[in-house]
Short mmCIF file of C-alpha atoms and ligand atoms in Angstrom, two decimals:
data_model
loop_
_atom_site.label_atom_id
_atom_site.label_comp_id
_atom_site.label_asym_id
_atom_site.label_seq_id
_atom_site.Cartn_x
_atom_site.Cartn_y
_atom_site.Cartn_z
CA MET T 1 43.79 -27.00 1.22
CA LYS T 2 40.25 -28.34 1.06
CA THR T 3 38.22 -27.98 -2.11
CA LEU T 4 34.47 -27.33 -2.35
CA PHE T 5 34.01 -31.03 -3.08
CA ASP T 6 35.68 -31.87 0.20
CA TYR T 7 33.35 -29.56 2.04
CA ALA T 8 30.38 -31.12 0.30
CA SER T 9 31.29 -34.51 1.70
CA ARG T 10 29.65 -35.64 4.89
CA GLU T 11 32.72 -36.08 7.13
CA CYS T 12 34.02 -32.67 6.28
CA ALA T 13 30.65 -30.99 6.83
CA ASP T 14 30.47 -32.63 10.24
CA GLY T 15 33.55 -30.75 11.29
CA LEU T 16 32.36 -27.52 9.71
CA PHE T 17 29.02 -26.97 11.40
CA PRO T 18 28.27 -26.80 15.13
CA GLU T 19 26.87 -29.82 16.95
CA CYS T 20 23.16 -30.34 16.47
CA ASP T 21 21.37 -29.08 19.58
CA VAL T 22 17.92 -30.47 18.72
CA PRO T 23 17.06 -33.40 21.02
CA SER T 24 17.29 -36.68 19.17
CA ALA T 25 14.41 -38.22 21.10
CA ALA T 26 11.82 -40.27 19.24
CA PRO T 27 9.56 -37.90 17.23
CA SER T 28 6.41 -39.01 19.04
CA SER T 29 7.72 -37.86 22.41
CA VAL T 30 8.62 -34.46 20.98
CA LEU T 31 5.59 -33.90 18.74
CA GLY T 32 2.88 -36.02 20.32
CA ALA T 33 1.89 -39.35 18.80
CA GLU T 34 -1.04 -37.92 16.84
CA PHE T 35 1.34 -35.85 14.67
CA VAL T 36 3.67 -38.67 13.70
CA ARG T 37 3.12 -40.30 10.29
CA SER T 38 2.60 -44.01 10.06
CA ARG T 39 2.92 -43.94 6.27
CA ALA T 40 5.13 -41.94 3.93
CA PRO T 41 3.42 -38.81 2.58
CA ARG T 42 1.91 -39.02 -0.89
CA ILE T 43 4.04 -36.52 -2.75
CA PRO T 44 3.62 -36.31 -6.53
CA ASN T 45 6.41 -38.07 -8.34
CA LEU T 46 7.25 -35.88 -11.31
CA SER T 47 10.29 -35.19 -13.42
CA GLU T 48 12.11 -31.89 -13.19
CA GLY T 49 10.90 -31.07 -16.71
CA ASP T 50 7.26 -31.53 -15.75
CA VAL T 51 7.69 -29.36 -12.70
CA ALA T 52 9.49 -26.63 -14.66
CA ARG T 53 6.67 -26.60 -17.24
CA HIS T 54 4.02 -26.54 -14.55
CA TYR T 55 5.47 -23.46 -12.87
CA THR T 56 6.23 -21.74 -16.16
CA ALA T 57 2.60 -22.25 -17.21
CA LEU T 58 1.42 -20.83 -13.88
CA SER T 59 3.69 -17.80 -14.23
CA LYS T 60 2.11 -17.03 -17.61
CA LEU T 61 -1.32 -16.81 -16.02
CA ASN T 62 -0.13 -13.89 -13.95
CA TYR T 63 -0.74 -10.25 -14.78
CA GLY T 64 1.48 -7.48 -13.48
CA VAL T 65 2.63 -3.95 -14.19
CA ASP T 66 5.25 -5.37 -16.55
CA ASP T 67 2.38 -6.74 -18.72
CA GLY T 68 0.27 -3.64 -19.09
CA ILE T 69 -1.80 -0.92 -17.42
CA TYR T 70 -2.89 -1.81 -13.88
CA PRO T 71 -5.35 0.96 -13.00
CA LEU T 72 -6.20 -0.23 -9.49
CA GLY T 73 -7.52 2.91 -7.77
CA SER T 74 -5.72 3.91 -4.56
CA CYS T 75 -3.00 1.30 -5.08
CA THR T 76 -0.60 3.22 -7.37
CA MET T 77 0.39 0.16 -9.41
CA LYS T 78 2.99 2.00 -11.40
CA TYR T 79 5.98 0.75 -13.32
CA ASN T 80 8.97 0.10 -11.06
CA PRO T 81 12.38 0.83 -12.57
CA LYS T 82 14.58 -2.27 -12.60
CA LEU T 83 17.48 -0.23 -11.34
CA ASN T 84 15.76 -0.20 -7.92
CA GLU T 85 15.80 -3.99 -7.94
CA ASP T 86 19.51 -3.97 -8.71
CA ALA T 87 20.09 -1.66 -5.76
CA ALA T 88 18.03 -3.88 -3.44
CA ARG T 89 20.10 -6.90 -4.52
CA ILE T 90 23.49 -5.38 -3.74
CA SER T 91 24.80 -8.04 -1.39
CA GLY T 92 25.94 -5.53 1.23
CA PHE T 93 22.28 -4.57 1.60
CA ALA T 94 20.51 -7.82 0.80
CA SER T 95 22.71 -10.10 2.94
CA LEU T 96 23.18 -7.79 5.89
CA HIS T 97 22.24 -9.49 9.14
CA PRO T 98 19.98 -7.31 11.27
CA ARG T 99 22.03 -8.08 14.37
CA VAL T 100 25.36 -7.15 12.83
CA ASP T 101 27.41 -4.64 14.79
CA VAL T 102 26.60 -1.07 13.75
CA SER T 103 30.23 -0.51 12.82
CA LEU T 104 29.70 -3.02 9.98
CA ALA T 105 26.34 -1.57 8.89
CA GLN T 106 27.34 2.04 8.34
CA GLY T 107 26.22 2.05 4.70
CA ALA T 108 22.76 0.72 5.54
CA LEU T 109 22.30 3.09 8.46
CA GLY T 110 23.52 5.95 6.29
CA LEU T 111 20.92 5.08 3.68
CA LEU T 112 18.13 5.07 6.29
CA TYR T 113 19.38 8.37 7.69
CA GLU T 114 19.57 10.04 4.28
CA LEU T 115 16.18 8.70 3.19
CA GLY T 116 14.72 10.03 6.45
CA LYS T 117 16.18 13.46 5.67
CA ILE T 118 14.57 13.43 2.22
CA LEU T 119 11.19 12.41 3.65
CA LYS T 120 11.40 15.20 6.20
CA SER T 121 12.05 17.73 3.49
CA VAL T 122 9.28 16.36 1.24
CA SER T 123 6.75 16.44 4.09
CA GLY T 124 7.88 19.63 5.78
CA LEU T 125 7.86 17.85 9.14
CA PRO T 126 10.77 17.68 11.62
CA SER T 127 11.10 13.94 12.30
CA VAL T 128 10.40 10.60 10.68
CA SER T 129 10.28 6.88 11.53
CA LEU T 130 10.95 4.23 8.89
CA GLN T 131 9.83 1.36 11.11
CA PRO T 132 6.21 0.69 9.97
CA VAL T 133 5.97 -1.98 7.27
CA ALA T 134 2.70 -0.96 5.62
CA GLY T 135 0.52 2.07 5.18
CA ALA T 136 -1.99 0.69 7.65
CA HIS T 137 0.86 0.01 10.08
CA GLY T 138 1.89 3.67 9.78
CA GLU T 139 -1.69 4.64 10.60
CA LEU T 140 -1.64 2.44 13.66
CA LEU T 141 1.64 4.03 14.79
CA GLY T 142 0.06 7.46 14.23
CA MET T 143 -2.90 6.53 16.40
CA PHE T 144 -0.57 5.26 19.16
CA LEU T 145 1.27 8.60 18.97
CA PHE T 146 -2.03 10.48 19.33
CA LYS T 147 -2.85 8.38 22.38
CA ARG T 148 0.51 8.86 24.06
CA TYR T 149 0.42 12.61 23.37
CA PHE T 150 -2.91 13.03 25.14
CA GLU T 151 -1.88 10.75 28.01
CA ALA T 152 1.21 12.90 28.51
CA ARG T 153 -0.99 15.99 28.65
CA GLY T 154 -3.42 14.42 31.07
CA GLU T 155 -6.19 14.50 28.47
CA SER T 156 -6.99 10.81 28.29
CA GLY T 157 -10.66 11.68 27.82
CA ARG T 158 -10.01 12.43 24.17
CA LYS T 159 -11.25 9.16 22.74
CA ARG T 160 -12.91 10.09 19.45
CA ILE T 161 -11.40 10.20 15.96
CA LEU T 162 -13.31 12.09 13.28
CA LEU T 163 -13.29 10.43 9.87
CA PRO T 164 -14.74 11.74 6.62
CA ASP T 165 -16.91 9.20 4.78
CA SER T 166 -14.43 9.54 1.89
CA ALA T 167 -11.52 8.17 3.95
CA HIS T 168 -9.59 5.04 3.02
CA GLY T 169 -11.00 1.92 4.69
CA THR T 170 -7.87 1.25 6.73
CA ASN T 171 -8.25 4.58 8.59
CA PRO T 172 -11.26 3.67 10.77
CA ALA T 173 -9.78 0.21 11.37
CA SER T 174 -6.49 1.69 12.62
CA ALA T 175 -8.28 4.16 14.90
CA ALA T 176 -10.45 1.40 16.34
CA ILE T 177 -7.54 -1.00 16.93
CA ALA T 178 -5.72 1.75 18.83
CA GLY T 179 -8.75 2.07 21.11
CA PHE T 180 -10.48 5.15 19.68
CA SER T 181 -14.12 5.38 18.69
CA VAL T 182 -14.86 6.65 15.20
CA THR T 183 -17.28 9.44 14.29
CA GLU T 184 -18.07 9.76 10.60
CA ILE T 185 -18.15 13.21 8.98
CA ARG T 186 -20.19 13.39 5.83
CA SER T 187 -18.93 14.81 2.55
CA ASN T 188 -20.67 17.70 0.84
CA GLU T 189 -21.87 17.62 -2.77
CA ARG T 190 -18.39 18.66 -3.94
CA GLY T 191 -16.91 15.48 -2.43
CA THR T 192 -15.01 17.24 0.37
CA VAL T 193 -15.44 17.55 4.15
CA ASP T 194 -18.63 19.34 5.17
CA LEU T 195 -17.27 22.08 7.47
CA ASP T 196 -20.56 22.53 9.34
CA ALA T 197 -20.72 18.81 10.06
CA LEU T 198 -17.11 19.01 11.31
CA ARG T 199 -17.76 22.03 13.58
CA LYS T 200 -20.70 20.23 15.21
CA GLU T 201 -18.50 17.32 16.31
CA LEU T 202 -15.52 19.26 17.68
CA ASP T 203 -15.36 19.17 21.48
CA SER T 204 -13.08 18.05 24.31
CA THR T 205 -13.70 14.34 23.60
CA VAL T 206 -12.10 14.60 20.15
CA ALA T 207 -8.51 13.33 19.78
CA GLY T 208 -8.30 14.42 16.18
CA ILE T 209 -9.16 13.87 12.56
CA MET T 210 -7.81 11.41 9.98
CA LEU T 211 -7.83 12.85 6.49
CA THR T 212 -7.02 10.87 3.37
CA VAL T 213 -5.18 13.33 1.11
CA PRO T 214 -6.35 13.37 -1.62
CA ASN T 215 -9.51 11.58 -0.49
CA THR T 216 -10.72 8.34 -2.07
CA LEU T 217 -12.65 10.28 -4.72
CA GLY T 218 -9.26 11.59 -5.88
CA ILE T 219 -10.21 15.08 -4.68
CA PHE T 220 -7.98 17.28 -2.58
CA GLU T 221 -9.64 18.98 0.40
CA GLU T 222 -9.78 22.57 -0.82
CA ASN T 223 -10.46 23.78 2.74
CA ILE T 224 -7.69 21.77 4.32
CA LEU T 225 -6.21 24.80 6.12
CA GLU T 226 -9.60 25.55 7.63
CA VAL T 227 -10.09 21.90 8.62
CA THR T 228 -6.75 21.66 10.43
CA ARG T 229 -7.23 25.09 12.06
CA LEU T 230 -10.62 24.06 13.45
CA VAL T 231 -9.28 20.74 14.79
CA HIS T 232 -6.22 22.36 16.39
CA GLU T 233 -8.37 25.08 17.93
CA ALA T 234 -10.47 22.37 19.55
CA GLY T 235 -7.29 20.82 21.02
CA GLY T 236 -7.15 17.91 18.56
CA LEU T 237 -4.42 16.57 16.27
CA CYS T 238 -4.48 16.07 12.49
CA TYR T 239 -3.51 12.81 10.81
CA PHE T 240 -2.92 12.83 7.05
CA ASP T 241 -3.02 9.54 5.14
CA GLY T 242 -0.44 10.23 2.44
CA ALA T 243 -0.46 6.82 0.73
CA ASN T 244 -1.20 8.62 -2.53
CA LEU T 245 1.45 11.30 -2.28
CA ASN T 246 2.26 10.76 -5.96
CA SER T 247 -0.54 13.27 -6.54
CA PHE T 248 1.25 16.22 -4.92
CA ILE T 249 4.84 15.25 -4.17
CA GLY T 250 7.22 18.14 -4.74
CA ARG T 251 4.36 20.66 -4.95
CA ALA T 252 2.86 20.98 -1.49
CA ARG T 253 3.93 19.83 1.96
CA PRO T 254 1.63 18.35 4.60
CA GLY T 255 3.67 20.10 7.30
CA ASP T 256 2.59 23.45 5.81
CA MET T 257 -1.07 22.36 5.90
CA GLY T 258 -1.25 21.53 9.59
CA ALA T 259 -0.48 17.80 9.58
CA ASP T 260 0.74 16.37 12.89
CA VAL T 261 1.26 12.87 11.52
CA PHE T 262 1.73 12.02 7.87
CA HIS T 263 2.32 8.52 6.56
CA PHE T 264 4.03 7.73 3.29
CA ASN T 265 3.53 4.53 1.39
CA LEU T 266 7.07 4.16 0.12
CA HIS T 267 5.89 1.06 -1.75
CA LYS T 268 3.39 3.11 -3.75
CA THR T 269 4.77 6.62 -4.11
CA LEU T 270 8.46 5.79 -4.38
CA SER T 271 8.06 2.52 -6.32
CA THR T 272 8.58 -1.12 -5.22
CA PRO T 273 6.64 -3.95 -6.79
CA HIS T 274 3.74 -4.61 -4.46
CA GLY T 275 0.46 -6.43 -4.19
CA GLY T 276 -0.42 -9.65 -2.48
CA GLY T 277 0.27 -8.10 0.88
CA GLY T 278 3.80 -6.84 0.81
CA PRO T 279 6.51 -6.01 1.39
CA GLY T 280 5.73 -2.40 2.22
CA ALA T 281 7.04 0.57 4.13
CA GLY T 282 4.69 3.05 5.76
CA ALA T 283 7.16 5.68 6.95
CA VAL T 284 5.64 8.20 9.36
CA ALA T 285 6.61 11.88 9.68
CA VAL T 286 5.46 13.92 12.69
CA SER T 287 5.18 17.50 13.92
CA ALA T 288 7.33 18.84 16.78
CA PRO T 289 5.01 17.95 19.70
CA LEU T 290 5.10 14.25 18.73
CA VAL T 291 8.82 13.77 18.00
CA ASP T 292 9.70 12.39 21.47
CA PHE T 293 7.13 9.61 21.18
CA LEU T 294 8.45 8.08 17.92
CA PRO T 295 9.58 4.42 18.01
CA VAL T 296 13.05 3.19 18.91
CA PRO T 297 15.68 2.54 17.78
CA ARG T 298 16.32 5.75 15.85
CA VAL T 299 19.13 6.17 13.37
CA VAL T 300 21.25 9.14 14.43
CA LYS T 301 24.48 10.62 13.16
CA ALA T 302 27.31 11.49 15.53
CA GLY T 303 30.19 13.10 13.69
CA ASP T 304 30.82 10.86 10.69
CA GLU T 305 29.26 7.81 12.28
CA TYR T 306 25.76 6.48 12.33
CA ARG T 307 24.36 4.97 15.49
CA LEU T 308 21.16 3.39 16.72
CA ASP T 309 19.70 5.40 19.56
CA TRP T 310 17.61 3.41 22.05
CA ASP T 311 17.76 6.02 24.76
CA CYS T 312 14.46 7.81 24.15
CA PRO T 313 12.54 7.61 27.46
CA ARG T 314 9.29 9.06 26.10
CA SER T 315 9.18 6.72 23.07
CA ILE T 316 6.23 4.40 22.63
CA GLY T 317 8.79 1.57 22.06
CA SER T 318 9.23 -0.54 18.94
CA ILE T 319 6.37 -1.42 16.63
CA HIS T 320 8.31 -3.85 14.45
CA GLY T 321 11.40 -6.04 14.63
CA PHE T 322 14.60 -4.24 13.68
CA TYR T 323 14.18 -1.30 11.29
CA GLY T 324 11.16 -2.14 9.16
CA ASN T 325 11.39 -3.46 5.62
CA PHE T 326 14.86 -2.21 4.90
CA LEU T 327 15.03 -3.25 1.22
CA VAL T 328 11.89 -1.24 0.45
CA ALA T 329 13.74 1.77 1.84
CA VAL T 330 16.67 0.93 -0.47
CA ARG T 331 14.34 0.95 -3.49
CA ALA T 332 12.73 4.21 -2.41
CA TYR T 333 16.13 5.84 -1.93
CA ALA T 334 17.32 4.63 -5.34
CA TYR T 335 14.13 5.98 -6.91
CA VAL T 336 14.46 9.40 -5.32
CA LEU T 337 18.11 9.68 -6.38
CA GLN T 338 17.22 8.76 -9.97
CA LEU T 339 14.48 11.35 -10.17
CA GLY T 340 15.89 14.25 -8.20
CA GLU T 341 13.76 17.22 -7.21
CA GLU T 342 12.62 17.98 -10.75
CA GLY T 343 11.77 14.35 -11.38
CA LEU T 344 9.64 14.14 -8.25
CA ARG T 345 7.69 17.19 -9.40
CA ALA T 346 7.17 15.47 -12.75
CA VAL T 347 5.71 12.47 -10.89
CA SER T 348 2.85 14.52 -9.48
CA GLU T 349 2.41 16.46 -12.70
CA ASN T 350 2.01 13.28 -14.75
CA ALA T 351 -0.11 11.45 -12.18
CA VAL T 352 -2.64 14.30 -12.20
CA LEU T 353 -2.47 14.88 -15.95
CA ASN T 354 -3.03 11.20 -16.75
CA ALA T 355 -5.99 10.89 -14.39
CA ASN T 356 -7.68 14.01 -15.71
CA TYR T 357 -7.06 13.00 -19.33
CA LEU T 358 -8.79 9.64 -18.79
CA MET T 359 -11.57 11.14 -16.69
CA GLU T 360 -12.45 13.75 -19.33
CA ARG T 361 -12.57 11.12 -22.04
CA LEU T 362 -14.55 8.51 -20.10
CA LYS T 363 -17.11 10.80 -18.48
CA THR T 364 -19.10 10.95 -21.70
CA THR T 365 -19.50 7.13 -21.61
CA TYR T 366 -19.77 6.36 -17.89
CA ARG T 367 -21.41 8.37 -15.13
CA LEU T 368 -19.02 10.63 -13.21
CA PRO T 369 -20.70 11.53 -9.90
CA TYR T 370 -18.12 14.16 -8.80
CA ASP T 371 -17.30 16.04 -11.97
CA ARG T 372 -14.38 18.29 -11.05
CA LEU T 373 -10.61 18.43 -11.35
CA CYS T 374 -9.20 15.25 -9.83
CA LYS T 375 -5.75 14.45 -8.54
CA HIS T 376 -4.20 10.99 -9.14
CA GLU T 377 -7.49 9.07 -9.56
CA PHE T 378 -11.20 9.45 -10.24
CA VAL T 379 -14.32 7.44 -9.54
CA LEU T 380 -16.85 6.52 -12.22
CA SER T 381 -20.12 4.72 -11.60
CA GLY T 382 -21.52 1.73 -13.46
CA GLU T 383 -25.00 2.83 -12.44
CA GLY T 384 -27.37 3.30 -15.35
CA LEU T 385 -25.62 0.89 -17.74
CA PRO T 386 -28.27 -0.82 -19.92
CA ASN T 387 -29.54 -4.42 -19.66
CA HIS T 388 -28.78 -4.80 -15.93
CA VAL T 389 -25.07 -4.66 -16.61
CA SER T 390 -23.18 -4.02 -13.36
CA THR T 391 -19.77 -2.65 -12.48
CA LEU T 392 -18.68 -6.20 -11.71
CA ASP T 393 -19.64 -7.25 -15.27
CA VAL T 394 -17.52 -4.42 -16.70
CA ALA T 395 -14.57 -5.41 -14.51
CA LYS T 396 -14.82 -9.06 -15.60
CA ARG T 397 -15.12 -8.09 -19.27
CA LEU T 398 -11.91 -6.05 -19.00
CA ILE T 399 -10.12 -9.31 -18.18
CA ASP T 400 -11.27 -10.70 -21.56
CA TYR T 401 -9.50 -7.76 -23.18
CA GLY T 402 -6.31 -8.59 -21.29
CA VAL T 403 -6.49 -5.58 -18.97
CA HIS T 404 -6.44 -5.58 -15.20
CA PRO T 405 -9.73 -4.14 -13.86
CA PRO T 406 -9.75 -1.04 -11.66
CA THR T 407 -10.77 -1.09 -8.01
CA VAL T 408 -14.53 -1.69 -7.85
CA TYR T 409 -17.26 -1.01 -5.28
CA PHE T 410 -15.00 1.39 -3.38
CA PRO T 411 -15.34 4.12 -2.15
CA LEU T 412 -18.69 3.24 -0.65
CA ILE T 413 -20.12 6.74 -1.17
CA VAL T 414 -20.32 6.06 -4.93
CA HIS T 415 -22.77 3.37 -6.03
CA GLU T 416 -21.30 0.79 -8.41
CA ALA T 417 -17.93 2.52 -8.13
CA LEU T 418 -15.12 2.09 -10.65
CA MET T 419 -12.08 3.71 -9.05
CA ILE T 420 -9.42 4.34 -11.67
CA GLU T 421 -5.80 5.34 -11.06
CA PRO T 422 -3.77 5.26 -14.27
CA THR T 423 -0.53 6.34 -12.47
CA GLU T 424 2.17 8.63 -13.75
CA THR T 425 4.11 5.98 -15.64
CA GLU T 426 1.54 5.22 -18.37
CA GLY T 427 2.01 6.88 -21.74
CA ARG T 428 -0.68 8.38 -23.96
CA GLU T 429 -1.04 5.20 -26.09
CA ALA T 430 -1.71 3.02 -23.06
CA LEU T 431 -4.29 5.48 -21.73
CA ASP T 432 -6.04 5.70 -25.11
CA ARG T 433 -6.13 1.94 -25.46
CA PHE T 434 -7.60 1.52 -21.98
CA ALA T 435 -10.25 4.17 -22.74
CA GLU T 436 -11.10 2.52 -26.09
CA ILE T 437 -11.63 -0.82 -24.37
CA LEU T 438 -13.94 0.72 -21.77
CA GLU T 439 -15.87 2.45 -24.57
CA THR T 440 -16.17 -0.83 -26.48
CA ILE T 441 -17.46 -2.52 -23.33
CA ALA T 442 -20.09 0.20 -22.87
CA ARG T 443 -21.29 -0.46 -26.47
CA GLU T 444 -21.38 -4.19 -25.77
CA ALA T 445 -23.51 -3.52 -22.69
CA ALA T 446 -26.16 -2.06 -24.99
CA GLU T 447 -25.82 -4.44 -27.94
CA HIS T 448 -24.54 -7.78 -26.57
CA PRO T 449 -25.05 -7.72 -22.81
CA GLU T 450 -24.49 -11.49 -22.58
CA LEU T 451 -20.79 -10.83 -23.33
CA LEU T 452 -20.63 -8.95 -20.07
CA HIS T 453 -22.92 -11.15 -17.99
CA ASP T 454 -20.83 -14.20 -18.97
CA ALA T 455 -17.41 -12.56 -18.68
CA PRO T 456 -14.65 -13.50 -18.33
CA ARG T 457 -14.65 -15.98 -21.22
CA ASN T 458 -10.93 -16.04 -22.08
CA ALA T 459 -9.55 -16.36 -18.57
CA PRO T 460 -8.35 -19.66 -17.08
CA VAL T 461 -11.22 -19.50 -14.59
CA ARG T 462 -14.68 -17.94 -14.92
CA ARG T 463 -16.41 -16.21 -12.01
CA LEU T 464 -15.38 -17.60 -8.68
CA ASP T 465 -17.27 -17.76 -5.45
CA GLN T 466 -15.34 -14.95 -3.80
CA THR T 467 -16.75 -15.60 -0.35
CA GLN T 468 -15.84 -19.30 -0.42
CA ALA T 469 -12.43 -18.49 -1.88
CA ALA T 470 -11.66 -16.17 1.03
CA ARG T 471 -13.20 -18.34 3.77
CA ASN T 472 -12.07 -21.79 2.62
CA PRO T 473 -8.93 -21.33 0.57
CA VAL T 474 -7.43 -24.56 -0.80
CA LEU T 475 -3.72 -23.97 -0.63
CA THR T 476 -2.26 -27.45 -0.89
CA TYR T 477 -1.71 -29.89 -3.71
CA PRO T 478 -5.12 -31.51 -4.08
CA PHE T 479 -4.51 -35.10 -2.98
CA ARG T 480 -7.46 -36.99 -1.64
CA ALA T 481 -6.84 -38.93 1.51
CA GLU T 482 -7.00 -42.63 0.77
CA GLY T 483 -9.63 -44.50 2.75
C1 PLP L 1 -2.95 1.68 0.10
C2 PLP L 1 -3.52 2.66 1.03
C3 PLP L 1 -3.47 2.46 2.42
C4 PLP L 1 -2.95 1.20 3.06
O1 PLP L 1 -1.64 0.90 2.74
P1 PLP L 1 -1.11 -0.60 2.96
O2 PLP L 1 0.34 -0.53 2.70
O3 PLP L 1 -1.86 -1.45 1.99
O4 PLP L 1 -1.42 -0.97 4.37
C5 PLP L 1 -3.98 3.44 3.24
N1 PLP L 1 -4.54 4.55 2.73
C6 PLP L 1 -4.62 4.77 1.40
C7 PLP L 1 -5.23 6.04 0.90
C8 PLP L 1 -4.11 3.84 0.51
O5 PLP L 1 -4.21 4.06 -0.81
#
């Protein structure tokens, strides 16, 4: 019998792997002469120890939810239980090939099926797709569903999407990419949809409305039933952006409020470490008239077996390879099982309690433009701080105190916005400490404004040119070409 050492040897490996099927022609004929090196690349020559120290030092510059509060409004940067990571690393899930025969993927399909059932019950809607891989991707799917629905009814003239000015920024982008034009609906002085402004826009060119629930001010539309009734009466559909479902999960269901499409951000509401662009899961639940149009394949159960159903003639097709970001679904499922129904209700209770606790404390120090009960987040304004101190200065000064700044300059309807979402997983001490730091910073703005204008002072870098950083990122090891 061969040992591992035998397999590691060249002759043995030659017999083990299939023949190489890449042409062995000279590189220049395959690549083009201009891409072939004439000299060896200049790669830094460092010892393993130096490299280990380099990356360890870099890792210590990072800040994440495991370091402290991360109050990034609208992003729900909450603590993610490590048990979810264990579940996502179970090799039967993590190593499963997406093309494996369904008979060998029954556990994974069962998980998707069961998670779908839970999401249906949470949303109060009859069908769900787990295929989208981000919230914005779910929105795009929702807009495609709107489009196909009206095409099927012979109402292709419905080309307009109504969008409150308090909507999340991805909403108008998704509507536009799907080929709709966007009409903005202004908010009233209470921070909710102005019903008169809505009535004026409703006609036979309207495909529907996209509502962010709660909106980006952290306020729930108190007239949501009236809004959805008016839109339905005018022949339109209602899209709910539910990325911040942590504010009402277990307490109210979008299906009962007139939603036709509702997207979850599994990577926010049901945990999963996120940031930096992924991975995400923007599951979409729909009302009865839209079920037929959902993407394929769909996970179905026949007797005791799970299958993938491709035979859905009215489906819009697939919007992503395979079944979306499967391991995010595993984390979400693990999270829901840990919490149970009571635990999910506690999520929304604590998210709302924490946000209101911080808002009440901070509104005596910073301006609060919409002073009313909030849901999971609230928006302060840096306007009126002394000595020309701006919201950006406050955000940068927070870094000196070792705290991640909140979302700033969004939503656009609040000048100098500071959008704070403490999340449900912060305790009282963390909230108090965050509030104390913001209060200290407000005192500094009056007494030592240079501390804010010059911030951050303790960070590895000072203020960067954000435009240059985004337009001309330097992503490689900085070697200068030798002349
Ligand atoms: C985060 C968020 C989105 C977008 O979700 P992504 O996964 O980042 O695409 C959409 N709407 C709201 C309200 C959000 O908070």
